[in-house]
Short mmCIF file of C-alpha atoms in Angstrom, two decimals:
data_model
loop_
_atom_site.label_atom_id
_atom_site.label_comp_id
_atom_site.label_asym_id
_atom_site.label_seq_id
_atom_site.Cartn_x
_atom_site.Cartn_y
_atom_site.Cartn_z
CA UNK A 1 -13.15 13.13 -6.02
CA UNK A 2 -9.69 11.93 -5.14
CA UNK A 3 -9.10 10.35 -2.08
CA UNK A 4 -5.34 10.20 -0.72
CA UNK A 5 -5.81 7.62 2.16
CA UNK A 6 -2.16 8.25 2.79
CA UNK A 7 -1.84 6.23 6.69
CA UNK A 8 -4.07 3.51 7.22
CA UNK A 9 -4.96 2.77 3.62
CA UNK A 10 -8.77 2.37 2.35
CA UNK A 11 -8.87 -1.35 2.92
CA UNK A 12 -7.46 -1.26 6.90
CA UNK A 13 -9.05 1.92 7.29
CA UNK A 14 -12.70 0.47 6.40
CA UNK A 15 -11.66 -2.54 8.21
CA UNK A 16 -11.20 -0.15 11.40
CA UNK A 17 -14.57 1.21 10.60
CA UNK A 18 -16.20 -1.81 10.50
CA UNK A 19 -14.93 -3.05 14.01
CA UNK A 20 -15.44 -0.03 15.51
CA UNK A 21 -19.01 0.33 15.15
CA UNK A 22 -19.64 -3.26 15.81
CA UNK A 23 -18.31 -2.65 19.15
CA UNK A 24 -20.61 0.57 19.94
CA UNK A 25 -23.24 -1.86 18.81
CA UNK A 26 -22.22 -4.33 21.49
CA UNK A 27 -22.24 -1.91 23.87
CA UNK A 28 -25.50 -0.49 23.40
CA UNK A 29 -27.26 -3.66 25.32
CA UNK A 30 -27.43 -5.74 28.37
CA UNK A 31 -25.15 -6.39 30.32
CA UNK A 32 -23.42 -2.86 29.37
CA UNK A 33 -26.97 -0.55 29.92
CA UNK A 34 -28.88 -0.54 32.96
CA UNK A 35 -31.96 -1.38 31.26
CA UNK A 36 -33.00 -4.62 29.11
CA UNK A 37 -34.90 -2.65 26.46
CA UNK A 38 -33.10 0.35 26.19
CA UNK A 39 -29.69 2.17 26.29
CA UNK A 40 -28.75 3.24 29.61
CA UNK A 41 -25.34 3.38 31.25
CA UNK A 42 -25.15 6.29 33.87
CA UNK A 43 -22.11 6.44 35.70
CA UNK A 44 -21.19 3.97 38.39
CA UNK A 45 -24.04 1.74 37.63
CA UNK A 46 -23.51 -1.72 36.91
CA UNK A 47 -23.88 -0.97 33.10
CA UNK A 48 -20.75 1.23 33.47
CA UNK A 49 -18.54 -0.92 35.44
CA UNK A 50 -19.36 -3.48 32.90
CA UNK A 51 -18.13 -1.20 30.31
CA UNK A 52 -15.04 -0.37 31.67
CA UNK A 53 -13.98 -3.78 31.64
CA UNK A 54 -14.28 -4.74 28.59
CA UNK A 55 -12.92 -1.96 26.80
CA UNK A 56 -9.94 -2.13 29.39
CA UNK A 57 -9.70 -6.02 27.45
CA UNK A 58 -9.71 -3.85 24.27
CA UNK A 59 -7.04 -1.14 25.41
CA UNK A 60 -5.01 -4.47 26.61
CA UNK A 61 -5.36 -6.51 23.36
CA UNK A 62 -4.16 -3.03 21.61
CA UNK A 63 -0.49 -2.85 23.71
CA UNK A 64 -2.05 -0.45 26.01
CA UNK A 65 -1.28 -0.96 29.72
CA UNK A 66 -5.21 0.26 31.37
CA UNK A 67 -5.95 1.94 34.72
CA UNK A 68 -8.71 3.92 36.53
CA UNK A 69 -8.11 6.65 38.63
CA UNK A 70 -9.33 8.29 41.67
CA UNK A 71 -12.32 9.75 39.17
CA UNK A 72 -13.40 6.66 38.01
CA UNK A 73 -11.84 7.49 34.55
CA UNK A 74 -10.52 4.73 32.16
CA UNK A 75 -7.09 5.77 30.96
CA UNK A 76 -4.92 2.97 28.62
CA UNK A 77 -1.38 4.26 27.36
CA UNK A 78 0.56 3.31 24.85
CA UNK A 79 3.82 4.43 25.66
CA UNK A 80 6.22 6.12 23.36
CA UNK A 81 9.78 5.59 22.59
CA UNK A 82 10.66 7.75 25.57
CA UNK A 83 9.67 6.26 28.71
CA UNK A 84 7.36 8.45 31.16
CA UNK A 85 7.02 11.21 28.05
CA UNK A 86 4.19 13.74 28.39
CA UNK A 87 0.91 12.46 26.62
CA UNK A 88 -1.40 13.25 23.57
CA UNK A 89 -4.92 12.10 24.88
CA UNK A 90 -7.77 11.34 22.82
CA UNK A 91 -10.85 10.48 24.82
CA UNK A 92 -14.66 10.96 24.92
CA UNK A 93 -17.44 9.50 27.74
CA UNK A 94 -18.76 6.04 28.50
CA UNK A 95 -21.61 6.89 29.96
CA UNK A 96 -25.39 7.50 28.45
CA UNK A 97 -28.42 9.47 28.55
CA UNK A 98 -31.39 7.35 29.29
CA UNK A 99 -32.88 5.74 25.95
CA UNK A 100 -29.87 7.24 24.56
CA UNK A 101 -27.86 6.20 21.03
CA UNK A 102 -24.76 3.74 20.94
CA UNK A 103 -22.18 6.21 19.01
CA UNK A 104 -22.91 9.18 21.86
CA UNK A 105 -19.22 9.35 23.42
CA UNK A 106 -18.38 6.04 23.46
CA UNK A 107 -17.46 5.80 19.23
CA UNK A 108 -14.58 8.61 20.09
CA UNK A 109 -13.06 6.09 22.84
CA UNK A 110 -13.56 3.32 20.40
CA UNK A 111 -12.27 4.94 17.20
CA UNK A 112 -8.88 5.71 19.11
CA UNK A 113 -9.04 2.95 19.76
CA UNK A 114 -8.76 1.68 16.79
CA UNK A 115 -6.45 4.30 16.02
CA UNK A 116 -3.77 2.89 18.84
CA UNK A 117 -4.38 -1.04 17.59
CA UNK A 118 -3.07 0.15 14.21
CA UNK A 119 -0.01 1.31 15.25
CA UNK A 120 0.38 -1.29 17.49
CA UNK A 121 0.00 -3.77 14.41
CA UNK A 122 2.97 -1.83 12.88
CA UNK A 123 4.94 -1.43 16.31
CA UNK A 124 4.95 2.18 15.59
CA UNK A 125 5.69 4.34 18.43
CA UNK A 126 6.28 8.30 19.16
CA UNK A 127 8.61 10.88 20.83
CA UNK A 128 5.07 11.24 22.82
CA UNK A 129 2.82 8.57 24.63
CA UNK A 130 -0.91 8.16 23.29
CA UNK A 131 -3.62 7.80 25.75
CA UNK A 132 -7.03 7.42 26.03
CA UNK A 133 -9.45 8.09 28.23
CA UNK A 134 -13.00 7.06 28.95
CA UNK A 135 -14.73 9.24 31.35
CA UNK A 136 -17.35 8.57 33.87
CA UNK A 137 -19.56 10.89 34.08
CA UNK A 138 -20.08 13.58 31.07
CA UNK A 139 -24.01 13.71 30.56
CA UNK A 140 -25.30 13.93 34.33
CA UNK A 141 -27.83 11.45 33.43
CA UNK A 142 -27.52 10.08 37.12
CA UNK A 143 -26.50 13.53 38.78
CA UNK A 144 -27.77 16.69 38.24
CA UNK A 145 -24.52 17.97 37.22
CA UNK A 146 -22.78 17.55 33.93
CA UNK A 147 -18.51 16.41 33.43
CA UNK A 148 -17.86 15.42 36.48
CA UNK A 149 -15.01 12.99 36.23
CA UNK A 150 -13.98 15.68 33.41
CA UNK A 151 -13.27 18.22 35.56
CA UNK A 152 -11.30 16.05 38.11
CA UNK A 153 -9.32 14.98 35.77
CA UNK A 154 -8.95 19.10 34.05
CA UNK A 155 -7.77 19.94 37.90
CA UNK A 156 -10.82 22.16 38.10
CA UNK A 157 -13.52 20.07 39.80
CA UNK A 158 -12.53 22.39 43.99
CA UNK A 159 -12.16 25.59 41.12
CA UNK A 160 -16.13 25.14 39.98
CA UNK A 161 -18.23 26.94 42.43
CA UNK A 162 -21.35 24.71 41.13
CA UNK A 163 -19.82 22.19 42.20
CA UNK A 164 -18.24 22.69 45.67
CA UNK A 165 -21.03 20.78 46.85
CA UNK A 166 -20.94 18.34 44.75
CA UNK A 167 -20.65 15.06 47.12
CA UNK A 168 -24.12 15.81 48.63
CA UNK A 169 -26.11 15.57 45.23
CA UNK A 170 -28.64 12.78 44.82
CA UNK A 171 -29.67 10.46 42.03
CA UNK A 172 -33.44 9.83 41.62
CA UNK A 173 -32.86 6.72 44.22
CA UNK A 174 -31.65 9.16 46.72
CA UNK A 175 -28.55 8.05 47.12
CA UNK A 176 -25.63 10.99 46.94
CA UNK A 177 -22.41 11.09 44.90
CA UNK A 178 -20.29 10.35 47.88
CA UNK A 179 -22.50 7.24 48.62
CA UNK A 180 -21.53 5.98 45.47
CA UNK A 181 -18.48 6.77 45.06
CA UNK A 182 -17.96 4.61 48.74
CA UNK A 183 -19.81 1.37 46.76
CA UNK A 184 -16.33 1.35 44.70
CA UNK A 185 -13.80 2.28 47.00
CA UNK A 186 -13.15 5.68 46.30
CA UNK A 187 -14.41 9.53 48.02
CA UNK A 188 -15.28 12.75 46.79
CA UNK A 189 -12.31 14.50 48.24
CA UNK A 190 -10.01 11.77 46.92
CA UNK A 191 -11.38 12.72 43.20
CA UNK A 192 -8.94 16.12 42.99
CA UNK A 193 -6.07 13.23 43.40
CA UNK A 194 -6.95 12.55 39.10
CA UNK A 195 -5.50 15.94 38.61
CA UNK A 196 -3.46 15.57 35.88
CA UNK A 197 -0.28 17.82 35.89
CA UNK A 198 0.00 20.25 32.97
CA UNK A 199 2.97 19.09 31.64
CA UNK A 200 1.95 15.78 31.48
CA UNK A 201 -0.45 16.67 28.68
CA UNK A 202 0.17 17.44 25.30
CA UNK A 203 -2.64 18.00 23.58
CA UNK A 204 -6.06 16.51 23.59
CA UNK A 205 -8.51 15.30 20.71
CA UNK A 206 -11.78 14.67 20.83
CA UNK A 207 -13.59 12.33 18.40
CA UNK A 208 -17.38 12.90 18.04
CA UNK A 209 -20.96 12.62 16.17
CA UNK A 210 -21.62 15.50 14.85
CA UNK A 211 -25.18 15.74 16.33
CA UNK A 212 -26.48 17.94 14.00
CA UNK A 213 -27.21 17.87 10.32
CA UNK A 214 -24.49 19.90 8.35
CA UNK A 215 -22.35 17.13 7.61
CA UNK A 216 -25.19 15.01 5.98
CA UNK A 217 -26.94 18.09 4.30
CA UNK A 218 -23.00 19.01 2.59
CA UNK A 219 -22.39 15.12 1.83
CA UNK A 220 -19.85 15.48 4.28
CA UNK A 221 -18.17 12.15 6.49
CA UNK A 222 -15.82 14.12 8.74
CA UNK A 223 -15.99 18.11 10.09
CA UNK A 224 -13.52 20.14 11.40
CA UNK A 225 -14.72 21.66 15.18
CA UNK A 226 -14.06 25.81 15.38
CA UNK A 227 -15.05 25.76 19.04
CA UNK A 228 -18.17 24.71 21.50
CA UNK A 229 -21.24 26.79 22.33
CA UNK A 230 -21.40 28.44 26.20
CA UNK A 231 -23.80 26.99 28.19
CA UNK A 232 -25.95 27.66 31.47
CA UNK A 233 -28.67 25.60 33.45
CA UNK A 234 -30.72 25.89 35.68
CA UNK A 235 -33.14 23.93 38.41
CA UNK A 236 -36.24 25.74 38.97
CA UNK A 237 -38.16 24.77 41.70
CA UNK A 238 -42.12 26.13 41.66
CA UNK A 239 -43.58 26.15 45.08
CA UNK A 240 -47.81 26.52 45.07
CA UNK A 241 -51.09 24.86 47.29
CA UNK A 242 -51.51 21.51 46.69
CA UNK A 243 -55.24 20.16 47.10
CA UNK A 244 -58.19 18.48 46.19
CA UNK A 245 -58.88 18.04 42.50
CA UNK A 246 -62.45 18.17 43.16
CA UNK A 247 -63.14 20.88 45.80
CA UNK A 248 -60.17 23.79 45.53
CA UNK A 249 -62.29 25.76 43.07
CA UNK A 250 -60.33 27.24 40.21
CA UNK A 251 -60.32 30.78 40.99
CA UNK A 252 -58.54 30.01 44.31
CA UNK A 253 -55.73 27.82 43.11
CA UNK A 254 -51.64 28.38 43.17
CA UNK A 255 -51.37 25.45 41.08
CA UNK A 256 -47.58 24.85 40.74
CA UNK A 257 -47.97 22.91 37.77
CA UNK A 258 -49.77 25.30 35.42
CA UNK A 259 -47.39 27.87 36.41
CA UNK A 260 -44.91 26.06 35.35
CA UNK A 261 -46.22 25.43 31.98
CA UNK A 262 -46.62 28.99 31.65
CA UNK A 263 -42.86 28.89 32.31
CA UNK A 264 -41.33 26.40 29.92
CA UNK A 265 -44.01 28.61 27.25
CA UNK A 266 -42.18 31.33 27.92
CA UNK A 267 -38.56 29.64 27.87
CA UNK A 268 -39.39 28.39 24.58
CA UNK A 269 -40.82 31.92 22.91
CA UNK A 270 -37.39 33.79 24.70
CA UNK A 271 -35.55 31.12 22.74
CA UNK A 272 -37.39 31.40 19.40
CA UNK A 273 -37.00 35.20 19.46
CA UNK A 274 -33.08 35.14 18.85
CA UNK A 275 -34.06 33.16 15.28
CA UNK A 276 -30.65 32.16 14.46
CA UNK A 277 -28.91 34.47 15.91
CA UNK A 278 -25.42 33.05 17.42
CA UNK A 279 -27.01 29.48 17.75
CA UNK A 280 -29.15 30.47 20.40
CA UNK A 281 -31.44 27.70 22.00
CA UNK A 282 -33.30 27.22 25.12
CA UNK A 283 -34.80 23.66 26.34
CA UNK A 284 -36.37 22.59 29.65
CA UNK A 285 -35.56 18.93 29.22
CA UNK A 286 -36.64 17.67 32.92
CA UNK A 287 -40.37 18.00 34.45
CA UNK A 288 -41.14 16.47 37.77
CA UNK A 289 -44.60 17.18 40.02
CA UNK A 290 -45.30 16.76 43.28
CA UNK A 291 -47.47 14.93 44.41
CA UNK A 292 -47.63 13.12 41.09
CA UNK A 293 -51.24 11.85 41.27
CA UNK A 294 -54.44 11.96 39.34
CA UNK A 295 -56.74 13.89 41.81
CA UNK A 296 -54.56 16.55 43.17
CA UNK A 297 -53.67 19.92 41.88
CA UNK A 298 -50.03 19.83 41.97
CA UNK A 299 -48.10 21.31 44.94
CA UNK A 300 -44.58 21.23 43.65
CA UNK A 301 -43.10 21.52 40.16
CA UNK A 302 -39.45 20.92 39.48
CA UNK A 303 -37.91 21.55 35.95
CA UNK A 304 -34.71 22.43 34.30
CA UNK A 305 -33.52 25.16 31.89
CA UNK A 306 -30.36 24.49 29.18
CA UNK A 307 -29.75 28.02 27.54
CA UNK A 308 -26.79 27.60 24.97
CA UNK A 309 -25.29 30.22 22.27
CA UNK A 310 -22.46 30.69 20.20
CA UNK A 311 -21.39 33.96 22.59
CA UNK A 312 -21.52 34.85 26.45
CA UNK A 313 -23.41 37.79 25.61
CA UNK A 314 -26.33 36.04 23.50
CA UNK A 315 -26.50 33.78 25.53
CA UNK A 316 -26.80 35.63 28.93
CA UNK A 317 -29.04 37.80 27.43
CA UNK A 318 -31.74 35.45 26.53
CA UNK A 319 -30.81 33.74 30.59
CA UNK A 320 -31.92 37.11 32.00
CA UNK A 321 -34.59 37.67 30.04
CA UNK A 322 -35.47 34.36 31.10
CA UNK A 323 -35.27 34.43 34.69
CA UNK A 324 -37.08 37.90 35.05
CA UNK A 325 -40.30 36.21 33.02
CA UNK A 326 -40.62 33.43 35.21
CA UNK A 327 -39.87 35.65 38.38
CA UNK A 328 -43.19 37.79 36.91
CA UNK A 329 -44.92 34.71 36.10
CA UNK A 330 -44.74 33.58 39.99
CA UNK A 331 -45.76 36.86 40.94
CA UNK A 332 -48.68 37.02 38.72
CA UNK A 333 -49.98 33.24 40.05
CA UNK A 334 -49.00 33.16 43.33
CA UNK A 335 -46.55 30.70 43.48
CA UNK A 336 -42.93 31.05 45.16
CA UNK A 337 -39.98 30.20 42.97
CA UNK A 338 -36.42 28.66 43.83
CA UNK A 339 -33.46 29.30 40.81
CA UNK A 340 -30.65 27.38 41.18
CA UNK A 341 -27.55 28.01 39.27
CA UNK A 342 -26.29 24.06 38.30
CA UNK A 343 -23.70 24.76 34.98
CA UNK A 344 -21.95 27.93 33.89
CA UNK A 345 -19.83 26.60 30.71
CA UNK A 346 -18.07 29.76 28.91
CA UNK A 347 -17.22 28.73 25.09
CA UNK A 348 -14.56 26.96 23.97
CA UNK A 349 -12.69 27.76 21.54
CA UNK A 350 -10.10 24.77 19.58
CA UNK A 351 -6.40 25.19 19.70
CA UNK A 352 -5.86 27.02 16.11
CA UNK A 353 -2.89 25.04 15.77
CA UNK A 354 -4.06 22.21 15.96
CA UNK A 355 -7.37 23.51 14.12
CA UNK A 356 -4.98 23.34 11.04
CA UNK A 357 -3.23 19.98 11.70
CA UNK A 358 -6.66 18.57 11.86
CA UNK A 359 -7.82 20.59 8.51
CA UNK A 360 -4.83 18.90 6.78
CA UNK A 361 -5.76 15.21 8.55
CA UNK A 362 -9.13 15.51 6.53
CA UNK A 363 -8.12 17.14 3.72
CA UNK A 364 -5.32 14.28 3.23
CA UNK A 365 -8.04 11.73 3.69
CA UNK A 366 -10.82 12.96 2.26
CA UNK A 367 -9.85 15.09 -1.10
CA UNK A 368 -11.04 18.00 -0.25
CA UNK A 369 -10.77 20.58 2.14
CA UNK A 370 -12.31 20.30 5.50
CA UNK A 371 -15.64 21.67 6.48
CA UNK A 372 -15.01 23.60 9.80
CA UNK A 373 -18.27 24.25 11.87
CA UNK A 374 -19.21 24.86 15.44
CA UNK A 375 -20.66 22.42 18.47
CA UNK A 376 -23.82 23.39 20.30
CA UNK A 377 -23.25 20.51 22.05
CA UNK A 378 -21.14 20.40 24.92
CA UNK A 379 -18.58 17.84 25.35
CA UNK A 380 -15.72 16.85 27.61
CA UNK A 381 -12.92 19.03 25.41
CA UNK A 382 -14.41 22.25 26.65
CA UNK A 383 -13.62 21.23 30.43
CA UNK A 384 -10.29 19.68 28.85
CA UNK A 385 -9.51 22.74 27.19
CA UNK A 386 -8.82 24.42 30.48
CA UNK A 387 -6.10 21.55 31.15
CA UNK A 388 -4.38 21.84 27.37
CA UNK A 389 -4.44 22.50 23.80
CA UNK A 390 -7.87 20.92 22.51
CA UNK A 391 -9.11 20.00 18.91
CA UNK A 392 -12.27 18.38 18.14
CA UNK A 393 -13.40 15.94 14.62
CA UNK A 394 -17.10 15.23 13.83
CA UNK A 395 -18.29 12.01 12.34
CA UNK A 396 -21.65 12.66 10.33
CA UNK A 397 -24.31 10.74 11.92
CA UNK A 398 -27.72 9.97 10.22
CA UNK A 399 -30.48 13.49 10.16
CA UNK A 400 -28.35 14.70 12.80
CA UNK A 401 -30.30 12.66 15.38
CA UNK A 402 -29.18 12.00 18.93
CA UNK A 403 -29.36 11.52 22.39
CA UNK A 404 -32.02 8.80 20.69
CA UNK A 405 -31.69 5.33 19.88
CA UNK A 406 -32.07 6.26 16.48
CA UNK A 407 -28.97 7.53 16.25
CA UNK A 408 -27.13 6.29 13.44
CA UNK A 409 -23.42 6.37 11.62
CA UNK A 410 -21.76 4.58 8.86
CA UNK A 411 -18.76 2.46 8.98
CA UNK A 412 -16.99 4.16 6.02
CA UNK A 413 -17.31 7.34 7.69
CA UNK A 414 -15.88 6.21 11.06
CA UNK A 415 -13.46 4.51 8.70
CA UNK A 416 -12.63 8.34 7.45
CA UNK A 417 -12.04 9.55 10.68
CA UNK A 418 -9.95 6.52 12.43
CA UNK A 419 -7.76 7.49 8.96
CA UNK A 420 -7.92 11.30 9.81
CA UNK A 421 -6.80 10.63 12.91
CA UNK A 422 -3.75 8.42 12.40
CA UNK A 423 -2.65 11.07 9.95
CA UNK A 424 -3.57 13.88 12.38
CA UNK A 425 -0.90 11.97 15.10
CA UNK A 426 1.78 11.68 12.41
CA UNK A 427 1.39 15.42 11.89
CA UNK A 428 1.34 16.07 15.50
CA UNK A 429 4.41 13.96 15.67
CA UNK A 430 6.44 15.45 13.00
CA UNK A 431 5.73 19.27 14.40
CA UNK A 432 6.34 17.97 17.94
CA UNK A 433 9.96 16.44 16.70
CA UNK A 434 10.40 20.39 14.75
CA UNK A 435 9.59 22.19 18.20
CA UNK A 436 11.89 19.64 20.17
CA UNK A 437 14.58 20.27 18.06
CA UNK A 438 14.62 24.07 17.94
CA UNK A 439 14.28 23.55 21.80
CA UNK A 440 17.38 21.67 21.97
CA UNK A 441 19.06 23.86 19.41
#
């Protein structure tokens, strides 16, 4: 295969690789996680803020000048030869799901890193200013609501009707967003003020494991994203009796536990019933009883629902058929039932445009052309999208595995796609300087 590393080079590129994973891996431990053992950095914890500061070192040590706004997000920006010029933004999250992997978000922030150091190296600037941004809170690991910061940032967070509310939701401590938000200085209302003007905005580029297993299975280092799936979820909330393990005899039960596994049964069969069909999946990923103890027949039940497909109408399908199941499945057992809407994310589609700016980036790089594929996953370009013009690259990661400490890349591959990218912003730049010019024509 012939390989035409055309920006970077094979030997700066690998370099780039190298450093860039090495910095994940320091990362993924105390001080920057919450816990000692394990991986996790939900937003605002102490994990976080630790974060934050040392990759603002990074952005620094890379000729980027650093701030956070009213969001909590981490922006740096390397300015271009125009002060005050609109921006391209690569970013991805800095926070983690509990016992989570290193590369999850935080290797697209750090490969662009990398990405902005090298043409700092070369003092090479653009028309356009490059910035990055690390945001806060894209997993709702800490609050039970996902791309938070995102949408602040998107100008969409008073739009979202999940979450108008959203200052009053508690983490498993109790304490509520706007109580957190108070710890560092800053207020729920005061989070719109990240809205970021349209025309200050370019583009934006998201960097990203692939977490899945086409890339590895092809013998593929870097994929080309088509769009992201739609998603919906759900809290459920299973009301029964609670009593004595010993002396509520079965027959008279409204046990709100065995209801509910009745439920997530059911959630998994309406999920395996649409085989492949437009990537549809279905996962309750959160179980929680009430009162939690050995000799008692469970009172309350709380769980979640994640329903994700390729299309709307797959995937509301399989949400209705859903719902109407578990509404039967209370009925039959006795047991009252509480749905709560919590994420309505249509699909995303990439900006074709820039769909083919980043199919030539790889191509360049790797020999080859590009392997374009869809993300089940959700990620902060589909709230980004609604702000500007949004392309996506994958990064194979080892059997597809994440959200798991497991997870796994190599440094040639991140190599690949800091050198995809550098060629994807000379591209950019050169049909950016075409448009300007006709505009000025």
């Amino acid at each position: 295969m012939v390989r035409t590393m055309t920006d970077s080079g094979t030997a700066s590129g690998a370099a780039a690789g190298e450093r860039a994973v090495a910095r994940c891996d320091v990362l993924g431990v105390s001080p920057f996680s919450d816990e000692i053992d394990l991986l996790y950095r939900p937003w605002l914890g102490p994990g976080f803020i630790a974060t934050v500061e040392a990759i603002s070192n990074w952005m620094r040590q890379a000729g980027m000048t650093v701030r956070q706004d009213a969001a909590t997000n981490l922006i740096g920006r390397y300015e271009g030869t125009t002060p005050d010029a609109p921006a391209l933004l690569f970013g991805s999250h800095l926070d983690s799901v509990r016992d989570g992997g290193r590369y999850d978000g935080m290797l697209g922030v750090i490969a662009a890193l990398e990405v902005v150091a090298g043409f700092h190296e070369r003092d090479e600037r653009f028309p356009f200013a490059i910035e990055i941004v690390g945001f806060g809170d894209e997993e709702g690991s800490r609050f039970p609501i996902t791309m938070l910061t995102t949408r602040s940032i998107a100008g969409v967070l008073e739009e979202d009707d999940p979450v108008a509310a959203f200052a009053e939701l508690r983490d498993g401590n109790g304490l509520t967003v706007e109580q957190a938000l108070a710890r560092v200085g800053l207020t729920p209302r005061g989070m719109a003020a990240a809205r970021r003007p349209k025309d200050s905005v370019l583009a934006y580029v998201e960097a990203h494991i692939e977490q899945g297993p086409v890339l590895e299975a092809e013998g593929r280092a870097l994929g080309v994203v088509s769009g992201i799936a739609a998603q919906r979820r759900f809290e459920i909330r299973v009301h029964g009796m609670a009593g004595h393990a010993g002396t509520m005899a079965m027959s008279l039960r409204q046990d709100a536990l065995t209801a509910a596994a009745e439920m997530v049964l059911t959630i998994e069969r309406i999920g395996m019933a649409g085989g492949d069909r437009d990537g549809l999946v279905a996962t309750v990923g959160l179980l929680r009883t009430w009162p939690g103890v050995a000799n008692v027949v469970p009172g309350d039940v709380t769980f979640t629902i994640d329903a994700r497909a390729g299309t709307i109408a797959t995937r509301d399908r399989a949400v209705n058929e859903i719902l109407a199941a578990l509404k039967d499945i209370a009925e039959r057992r006795g047991v009252e039932i509480e749905i709560i809407p919590r994420e309505n994310l249509d699909p995303s589609p990439c900006d074709p445009h820039l769909m083919t700016l980043m199919e030539t980036a790889v191509q360049d790089v790797t020999g080859e052309p590009a392997r374009v594929l869809v993300s089940g996953a959700g990620h902060d370009a589909m709230i980004m999208s609604r702000l500007a013009p949004m392309a996506m690259l994958f990064i194979r990661c080892e059997k597809g595995i994440s959200h798991n400490p497991a997870e796994a890349v190599l440094p040639a591959d991140v190599g690949e796609a800091v050198t995809a990218l550098t060629r994807f912003v000379r591209l950019f730049a050169d049909d950016y300087s075409k448009t300007q010019g006709r505009h000025s024509a």
